[in-house]
Amino acid sequence: MSAHVVVIDATARRATIKTTPTKHLTDILQEACSKLGYNASQYSLKHNRKQLDLSLSYRLSGLSSGAKLELVQLSRSPSVVTVGLQLPESEARDAPNGRILDKFPSTTTLWMVLRKFEAGVAGSGPVRNLTSRAVPSADGGDVAGRLYYEIPVLQILEREVSSFTDLQKP
């Protein structure tokens, strides 16, 4: 059984988006915006005049197949969001519950969030190395002493963000 939603913009243009239970609402928004010719970072979705949490998957959103969603323009002013970073066990000994928190403007990229956590939360706390790690070759190849860059990998809900271009997106 194939589920779908209908996204309607302010001019009553429609975009029918096929979906799966595990598809995130952000993916539905991006697909609808590309079909309608909008920039997805400037829009959000509403259902029955209620703002949808775009971090949820279709299954968890409570939407039925064929639901009509409104495409609404977001406020242009950035808001403040609280970001929690769960540290790996090797780094977690200095943080309560292995987690550090700080507030950032919603326009801050993930890379800049990592860089600010590196410098210490709100100027306090230990300096960490999250974005410029290097590891020796795992295969013990022919070049002794060669180090390879270890890119940070973030788990955000059920998604993995690991490319430099994805970390640079707001």
JSON list of C-alpha atoms in Angstrom, two decimals:
[
{"chain": "A", "resi": 1, "resn": "MET", "atom": "CA", "xyz": [0.00, 0.00, 0.00]},
{"chain": "A", "resi": 2, "resn": "SER", "atom": "CA", "xyz": [1.44, 3.33, -1.07]},
{"chain": "A", "resi": 3, "resn": "ALA", "atom": "CA", "xyz": [0.80, 6.34, 1.15]},
{"chain": "A", "resi": 4, "resn": "HIS", "atom": "CA", "xyz": [0.86, 9.92, -0.04]},
{"chain": "A", "resi": 5, "resn": "VAL", "atom": "CA", "xyz": [0.26, 13.45, 1.20]},
{"chain": "A", "resi": 6, "resn": "VAL", "atom": "CA", "xyz": [-0.86, 16.53, -0.68]},
{"chain": "A", "resi": 7, "resn": "VAL", "atom": "CA", "xyz": [1.06, 19.74, -0.02]},
{"chain": "A", "resi": 8, "resn": "ILE", "atom": "CA", "xyz": [-0.79, 22.95, -0.87]},
{"chain": "A", "resi": 9, "resn": "ASP", "atom": "CA", "xyz": [0.96, 26.33, -1.12]},
{"chain": "A", "resi": 10, "resn": "ALA", "atom": "CA", "xyz": [-0.50, 29.83, -0.60]},
{"chain": "A", "resi": 11, "resn": "THR", "atom": "CA", "xyz": [-1.55, 30.07, -4.26]},
{"chain": "A", "resi": 12, "resn": "ALA", "atom": "CA", "xyz": [-3.46, 26.75, -4.04]},
{"chain": "A", "resi": 13, "resn": "ARG", "atom": "CA", "xyz": [-0.93, 24.86, -6.16]},
{"chain": "A", "resi": 14, "resn": "ARG", "atom": "CA", "xyz": [-0.69, 21.21, -5.15]},
{"chain": "A", "resi": 15, "resn": "ALA", "atom": "CA", "xyz": [2.14, 18.72, -4.97]},
{"chain": "A", "resi": 16, "resn": "THR", "atom": "CA", "xyz": [1.39, 15.06, -4.30]},
{"chain": "A", "resi": 17, "resn": "ILE", "atom": "CA", "xyz": [4.24, 13.41, -2.44]},
{"chain": "A", "resi": 18, "resn": "LYS", "atom": "CA", "xyz": [4.54, 9.63, -2.15]},
{"chain": "A", "resi": 19, "resn": "THR", "atom": "CA", "xyz": [5.75, 8.61, 1.27]},
{"chain": "A", "resi": 20, "resn": "THR", "atom": "CA", "xyz": [6.81, 5.62, 3.33]},
{"chain": "A", "resi": 21, "resn": "PRO", "atom": "CA", "xyz": [6.38, 5.13, 7.08]},
{"chain": "A", "resi": 22, "resn": "THR", "atom": "CA", "xyz": [10.06, 5.89, 7.72]},
{"chain": "A", "resi": 23, "resn": "LYS", "atom": "CA", "xyz": [10.24, 9.01, 5.53]},
{"chain": "A", "resi": 24, "resn": "HIS", "atom": "CA", "xyz": [10.85, 12.16, 7.57]},
{"chain": "A", "resi": 25, "resn": "LEU", "atom": "CA", "xyz": [8.59, 15.17, 7.24]},
{"chain": "A", "resi": 26, "resn": "THR", "atom": "CA", "xyz": [11.66, 17.26, 6.34]},
{"chain": "A", "resi": 27, "resn": "ASP", "atom": "CA", "xyz": [12.10, 15.05, 3.27]},
{"chain": "A", "resi": 28, "resn": "ILE", "atom": "CA", "xyz": [8.43, 15.57, 2.38]},
{"chain": "A", "resi": 29, "resn": "LEU", "atom": "CA", "xyz": [8.92, 19.34, 2.76]},
{"chain": "A", "resi": 30, "resn": "GLN", "atom": "CA", "xyz": [12.04, 19.33, 0.58]},
{"chain": "A", "resi": 31, "resn": "GLU", "atom": "CA", "xyz": [10.39, 17.25, -2.12]},
{"chain": "A", "resi": 32, "resn": "ALA", "atom": "CA", "xyz": [7.29, 19.47, -2.14]},
{"chain": "A", "resi": 33, "resn": "CYS", "atom": "CA", "xyz": [9.37, 22.65, -2.28]},
{"chain": "A", "resi": 34, "resn": "SER", "atom": "CA", "xyz": [11.42, 21.32, -5.18]},
{"chain": "A", "resi": 35, "resn": "LYS", "atom": "CA", "xyz": [8.23, 20.42, -7.09]},
{"chain": "A", "resi": 36, "resn": "LEU", "atom": "CA", "xyz": [6.69, 23.84, -6.37]},
{"chain": "A", "resi": 37, "resn": "GLY", "atom": "CA", "xyz": [9.90, 25.81, -6.91]},
{"chain": "A", "resi": 38, "resn": "TYR", "atom": "CA", "xyz": [10.50, 27.08, -3.36]},
{"chain": "A", "resi": 39, "resn": "ASN", "atom": "CA", "xyz": [13.51, 27.11, -1.05]},
{"chain": "A", "resi": 40, "resn": "ALA", "atom": "CA", "xyz": [12.75, 24.50, 1.64]},
{"chain": "A", "resi": 41, "resn": "SER", "atom": "CA", "xyz": [14.73, 26.35, 4.31]},
{"chain": "A", "resi": 42, "resn": "GLN", "atom": "CA", "xyz": [12.17, 29.18, 4.23]},
{"chain": "A", "resi": 43, "resn": "TYR", "atom": "CA", "xyz": [9.05, 27.01, 4.63]},
{"chain": "A", "resi": 44, "resn": "SER", "atom": "CA", "xyz": [7.35, 24.65, 7.04]},
{"chain": "A", "resi": 45, "resn": "LEU", "atom": "CA", "xyz": [4.29, 22.39, 7.03]},
{"chain": "A", "resi": 46, "resn": "LYS", "atom": "CA", "xyz": [0.97, 22.71, 8.85]},
{"chain": "A", "resi": 47, "resn": "HIS", "atom": "CA", "xyz": [-1.88, 20.23, 9.19]},
{"chain": "A", "resi": 48, "resn": "ASN", "atom": "CA", "xyz": [-5.29, 21.49, 10.36]},
{"chain": "A", "resi": 49, "resn": "ARG", "atom": "CA", "xyz": [-3.66, 24.85, 11.24]},
{"chain": "A", "resi": 50, "resn": "LYS", "atom": "CA", "xyz": [-1.15, 23.15, 13.57]},
{"chain": "A", "resi": 51, "resn": "GLN", "atom": "CA", "xyz": [2.59, 23.34, 12.96]},
{"chain": "A", "resi": 52, "resn": "LEU", "atom": "CA", "xyz": [4.11, 19.91, 12.26]},
{"chain": "A", "resi": 53, "resn": "ASP", "atom": "CA", "xyz": [7.32, 18.72, 13.92]},
{"chain": "A", "resi": 54, "resn": "LEU", "atom": "CA", "xyz": [9.51, 18.19, 10.87]},
{"chain": "A", "resi": 55, "resn": "SER", "atom": "CA", "xyz": [11.92, 15.97, 12.79]},
{"chain": "A", "resi": 56, "resn": "LEU", "atom": "CA", "xyz": [9.31, 13.19, 13.00]},
{"chain": "A", "resi": 57, "resn": "SER", "atom": "CA", "xyz": [8.88, 10.38, 10.53]},
{"chain": "A", "resi": 58, "resn": "TYR", "atom": "CA", "xyz": [5.59, 10.03, 8.66]},
{"chain": "A", "resi": 59, "resn": "ARG", "atom": "CA", "xyz": [4.62, 7.06, 10.86]},
{"chain": "A", "resi": 60, "resn": "LEU", "atom": "CA", "xyz": [5.08, 9.01, 14.10]},
{"chain": "A", "resi": 61, "resn": "SER", "atom": "CA", "xyz": [3.44, 12.21, 12.84]},
{"chain": "A", "resi": 62, "resn": "GLY", "atom": "CA", "xyz": [-0.10, 10.83, 13.08]},
{"chain": "A", "resi": 63, "resn": "LEU", "atom": "CA", "xyz": [-0.93, 11.84, 9.51]},
{"chain": "A", "resi": 64, "resn": "SER", "atom": "CA", "xyz": [-3.21, 9.64, 7.44]},
{"chain": "A", "resi": 65, "resn": "SER", "atom": "CA", "xyz": [-2.66, 8.78, 3.81]},
{"chain": "A", "resi": 66, "resn": "GLY", "atom": "CA", "xyz": [-3.93, 11.57, 1.58]},
{"chain": "A", "resi": 67, "resn": "ALA", "atom": "CA", "xyz": [-3.57, 14.21, 4.31]},
{"chain": "A", "resi": 68, "resn": "LYS", "atom": "CA", "xyz": [-3.61, 17.78, 3.06]},
{"chain": "A", "resi": 69, "resn": "LEU", "atom": "CA", "xyz": [-0.67, 19.80, 4.35]},
{"chain": "A", "resi": 70, "resn": "GLU", "atom": "CA", "xyz": [-0.24, 23.55, 4.14]},
{"chain": "A", "resi": 71, "resn": "LEU", "atom": "CA", "xyz": [3.08, 24.98, 3.00]},
{"chain": "A", "resi": 72, "resn": "VAL", "atom": "CA", "xyz": [3.67, 28.09, 5.13]},
{"chain": "A", "resi": 73, "resn": "GLN", "atom": "CA", "xyz": [6.52, 30.58, 5.08]},
{"chain": "A", "resi": 74, "resn": "LEU", "atom": "CA", "xyz": [8.71, 30.64, 8.18]},
{"chain": "A", "resi": 75, "resn": "SER", "atom": "CA", "xyz": [9.51, 33.72, 10.20]},
{"chain": "A", "resi": 76, "resn": "ARG", "atom": "CA", "xyz": [12.63, 35.45, 8.92]},
{"chain": "A", "resi": 77, "resn": "SER", "atom": "CA", "xyz": [14.05, 36.13, 12.37]},
{"chain": "A", "resi": 78, "resn": "PRO", "atom": "CA", "xyz": [16.23, 33.36, 13.82]},
{"chain": "A", "resi": 79, "resn": "SER", "atom": "CA", "xyz": [15.23, 31.93, 17.17]},
{"chain": "A", "resi": 80, "resn": "VAL", "atom": "CA", "xyz": [17.40, 30.52, 19.93]},
{"chain": "A", "resi": 81, "resn": "VAL", "atom": "CA", "xyz": [17.60, 26.73, 20.23]},
{"chain": "A", "resi": 82, "resn": "THR", "atom": "CA", "xyz": [19.19, 24.59, 22.90]},
{"chain": "A", "resi": 83, "resn": "VAL", "atom": "CA", "xyz": [21.56, 21.94, 21.56]},
{"chain": "A", "resi": 84, "resn": "GLY", "atom": "CA", "xyz": [22.67, 18.95, 23.59]},
{"chain": "A", "resi": 85, "resn": "LEU", "atom": "CA", "xyz": [25.78, 17.05, 22.53]},
{"chain": "A", "resi": 86, "resn": "GLN", "atom": "CA", "xyz": [26.17, 13.49, 23.81]},
{"chain": "A", "resi": 87, "resn": "LEU", "atom": "CA", "xyz": [29.89, 12.87, 23.96]},
{"chain": "A", "resi": 88, "resn": "PRO", "atom": "CA", "xyz": [31.63, 9.56, 23.26]},
{"chain": "A", "resi": 89, "resn": "GLU", "atom": "CA", "xyz": [32.75, 7.70, 26.38]},
{"chain": "A", "resi": 90, "resn": "SER", "atom": "CA", "xyz": [36.37, 8.75, 25.89]},
{"chain": "A", "resi": 91, "resn": "GLU", "atom": "CA", "xyz": [35.35, 12.44, 26.13]},
{"chain": "A", "resi": 92, "resn": "ALA", "atom": "CA", "xyz": [32.42, 12.15, 28.56]},
{"chain": "A", "resi": 93, "resn": "ARG", "atom": "CA", "xyz": [34.24, 12.06, 31.91]},
{"chain": "A", "resi": 94, "resn": "ASP", "atom": "CA", "xyz": [34.18, 15.88, 32.40]},
{"chain": "A", "resi": 95, "resn": "ALA", "atom": "CA", "xyz": [30.52, 16.40, 31.45]},
{"chain": "A", "resi": 96, "resn": "PRO", "atom": "CA", "xyz": [27.51, 15.55, 33.62]},
{"chain": "A", "resi": 97, "resn": "ASN", "atom": "CA", "xyz": [25.88, 12.40, 32.19]},
{"chain": "A", "resi": 98, "resn": "GLY", "atom": "CA", "xyz": [28.31, 12.66, 29.27]},
{"chain": "A", "resi": 99, "resn": "ARG", "atom": "CA", "xyz": [26.23, 15.48, 27.77]},
{"chain": "A", "resi": 100, "resn": "ILE", "atom": "CA", "xyz": [26.91, 19.18, 27.27]},
{"chain": "A", "resi": 101, "resn": "LEU", "atom": "CA", "xyz": [24.29, 21.84, 26.50]},
{"chain": "A", "resi": 102, "resn": "ASP", "atom": "CA", "xyz": [24.42, 25.32, 25.01]},
{"chain": "A", "resi": 103, "resn": "LYS", "atom": "CA", "xyz": [22.13, 27.76, 23.21]},
{"chain": "A", "resi": 104, "resn": "PHE", "atom": "CA", "xyz": [22.64, 28.78, 19.58]},
{"chain": "A", "resi": 105, "resn": "PRO", "atom": "CA", "xyz": [20.78, 30.83, 16.94]},
{"chain": "A", "resi": 106, "resn": "SER", "atom": "CA", "xyz": [18.70, 28.55, 14.71]},
{"chain": "A", "resi": 107, "resn": "THR", "atom": "CA", "xyz": [20.76, 29.67, 11.71]},
{"chain": "A", "resi": 108, "resn": "THR", "atom": "CA", "xyz": [23.99, 28.17, 13.12]},
{"chain": "A", "resi": 109, "resn": "THR", "atom": "CA", "xyz": [25.43, 25.30, 11.07]},
{"chain": "A", "resi": 110, "resn": "LEU", "atom": "CA", "xyz": [26.22, 21.96, 12.71]},
{"chain": "A", "resi": 111, "resn": "TRP", "atom": "CA", "xyz": [29.89, 22.56, 11.97]},
{"chain": "A", "resi": 112, "resn": "MET", "atom": "CA", "xyz": [29.83, 25.85, 13.91]},
{"chain": "A", "resi": 113, "resn": "VAL", "atom": "CA", "xyz": [27.98, 24.15, 16.78]},
{"chain": "A", "resi": 114, "resn": "LEU", "atom": "CA", "xyz": [30.78, 21.56, 16.96]},
{"chain": "A", "resi": 115, "resn": "ARG", "atom": "CA", "xyz": [33.45, 24.28, 16.80]},
{"chain": "A", "resi": 116, "resn": "LYS", "atom": "CA", "xyz": [31.79, 26.20, 19.65]},
{"chain": "A", "resi": 117, "resn": "PHE", "atom": "CA", "xyz": [31.49, 23.04, 21.75]},
{"chain": "A", "resi": 118, "resn": "GLU", "atom": "CA", "xyz": [35.18, 22.45, 21.05]},
{"chain": "A", "resi": 119, "resn": "ALA", "atom": "CA", "xyz": [36.07, 25.82, 22.55]},
{"chain": "A", "resi": 120, "resn": "GLY", "atom": "CA", "xyz": [34.12, 24.99, 25.71]},
{"chain": "A", "resi": 121, "resn": "VAL", "atom": "CA", "xyz": [30.46, 25.61, 26.51]},
{"chain": "A", "resi": 122, "resn": "ALA", "atom": "CA", "xyz": [29.80, 29.34, 27.00]},
{"chain": "A", "resi": 123, "resn": "GLY", "atom": "CA", "xyz": [33.53, 29.92, 27.38]},
{"chain": "A", "resi": 124, "resn": "SER", "atom": "CA", "xyz": [33.84, 27.52, 30.30]},
{"chain": "A", "resi": 125, "resn": "GLY", "atom": "CA", "xyz": [34.70, 23.86, 30.45]},
{"chain": "A", "resi": 126, "resn": "PRO", "atom": "CA", "xyz": [37.59, 21.98, 28.92]},
{"chain": "A", "resi": 127, "resn": "VAL", "atom": "CA", "xyz": [38.73, 22.49, 25.34]},
{"chain": "A", "resi": 128, "resn": "ARG", "atom": "CA", "xyz": [37.81, 19.45, 23.22]},
{"chain": "A", "resi": 129, "resn": "ASN", "atom": "CA", "xyz": [38.94, 18.17, 19.85]},
{"chain": "A", "resi": 130, "resn": "LEU", "atom": "CA", "xyz": [35.82, 17.30, 17.83]},
{"chain": "A", "resi": 131, "resn": "THR", "atom": "CA", "xyz": [36.56, 18.54, 14.30]},
{"chain": "A", "resi": 132, "resn": "SER", "atom": "CA", "xyz": [40.27, 18.03, 13.70]},
{"chain": "A", "resi": 133, "resn": "ARG", "atom": "CA", "xyz": [41.07, 14.49, 14.78]},
{"chain": "A", "resi": 134, "resn": "ALA", "atom": "CA", "xyz": [43.52, 12.24, 13.01]},
{"chain": "A", "resi": 135, "resn": "VAL", "atom": "CA", "xyz": [43.99, 8.48, 13.34]},
{"chain": "A", "resi": 136, "resn": "PRO", "atom": "CA", "xyz": [46.80, 6.21, 12.15]},
{"chain": "A", "resi": 137, "resn": "SER", "atom": "CA", "xyz": [46.21, 3.88, 9.24]},
{"chain": "A", "resi": 138, "resn": "ALA", "atom": "CA", "xyz": [44.22, 0.83, 10.35]},
{"chain": "A", "resi": 139, "resn": "ASP", "atom": "CA", "xyz": [45.87, -1.55, 7.91]},
{"chain": "A", "resi": 140, "resn": "GLY", "atom": "CA", "xyz": [49.42, -0.65, 8.94]},
{"chain": "A", "resi": 141, "resn": "GLY", "atom": "CA", "xyz": [50.25, 0.00, 5.29]},
{"chain": "A", "resi": 142, "resn": "ASP", "atom": "CA", "xyz": [53.56, 0.79, 3.70]},
{"chain": "A", "resi": 143, "resn": "VAL", "atom": "CA", "xyz": [53.75, 4.40, 4.96]},
{"chain": "A", "resi": 144, "resn": "ALA", "atom": "CA", "xyz": [54.63, 4.52, 8.64]},
{"chain": "A", "resi": 145, "resn": "GLY", "atom": "CA", "xyz": [53.40, 7.49, 10.61]},
{"chain": "A", "resi": 146, "resn": "ARG", "atom": "CA", "xyz": [50.70, 8.52, 8.14]},
{"chain": "A", "resi": 147, "resn": "LEU", "atom": "CA", "xyz": [47.58, 9.98, 9.79]},
{"chain": "A", "resi": 148, "resn": "TYR", "atom": "CA", "xyz": [44.10, 10.12, 8.29]},
{"chain": "A", "resi": 149, "resn": "TYR", "atom": "CA", "xyz": [41.45, 12.75, 9.03]},
{"chain": "A", "resi": 150, "resn": "GLU", "atom": "CA", "xyz": [38.56, 11.48, 11.14]},
{"chain": "A", "resi": 151, "resn": "ILE", "atom": "CA", "xyz": [35.41, 13.42, 10.27]},
{"chain": "A", "resi": 152, "resn": "PRO", "atom": "CA", "xyz": [32.83, 13.89, 13.02]},
{"chain": "A", "resi": 153, "resn": "VAL", "atom": "CA", "xyz": [29.68, 11.78, 12.65]},
{"chain": "A", "resi": 154, "resn": "LEU", "atom": "CA", "xyz": [26.47, 13.09, 14.21]},
{"chain": "A", "resi": 155, "resn": "GLN", "atom": "CA", "xyz": [23.35, 11.05, 14.96]},
{"chain": "A", "resi": 156, "resn": "ILE", "atom": "CA", "xyz": [20.35, 13.38, 14.85]},
{"chain": "A", "resi": 157, "resn": "LEU", "atom": "CA", "xyz": [17.23, 11.41, 15.70]},
{"chain": "A", "resi": 158, "resn": "GLU", "atom": "CA", "xyz": [17.50, 8.47, 13.27]},
{"chain": "A", "resi": 159, "resn": "ARG", "atom": "CA", "xyz": [19.71, 10.25, 10.74]},
{"chain": "A", "resi": 160, "resn": "GLU", "atom": "CA", "xyz": [23.44, 10.17, 10.36]},
{"chain": "A", "resi": 161, "resn": "VAL", "atom": "CA", "xyz": [25.21, 13.34, 9.29]},
{"chain": "A", "resi": 162, "resn": "SER", "atom": "CA", "xyz": [28.80, 12.66, 8.29]},
{"chain": "A", "resi": 163, "resn": "SER", "atom": "CA", "xyz": [29.75, 14.64, 5.20]},
{"chain": "A", "resi": 164, "resn": "PHE", "atom": "CA", "xyz": [31.36, 18.05, 5.38]},
{"chain": "A", "resi": 165, "resn": "THR", "atom": "CA", "xyz": [28.69, 19.55, 3.10]},
{"chain": "A", "resi": 166, "resn": "ASP", "atom": "CA", "xyz": [25.88, 18.27, 5.36]},
{"chain": "A", "resi": 167, "resn": "LEU", "atom": "CA", "xyz": [27.62, 19.67, 8.42]},
{"chain": "A", "resi": 168, "resn": "GLN", "atom": "CA", "xyz": [27.79, 23.08, 6.70]},
{"chain": "A", "resi": 169, "resn": "LYS", "atom": "CA", "xyz": [24.01, 23.28, 6.10]},
{"chain": "A", "resi": 170, "resn": "PRO", "atom": "CA", "xyz": [22.06, 25.54, 8.48]}
]
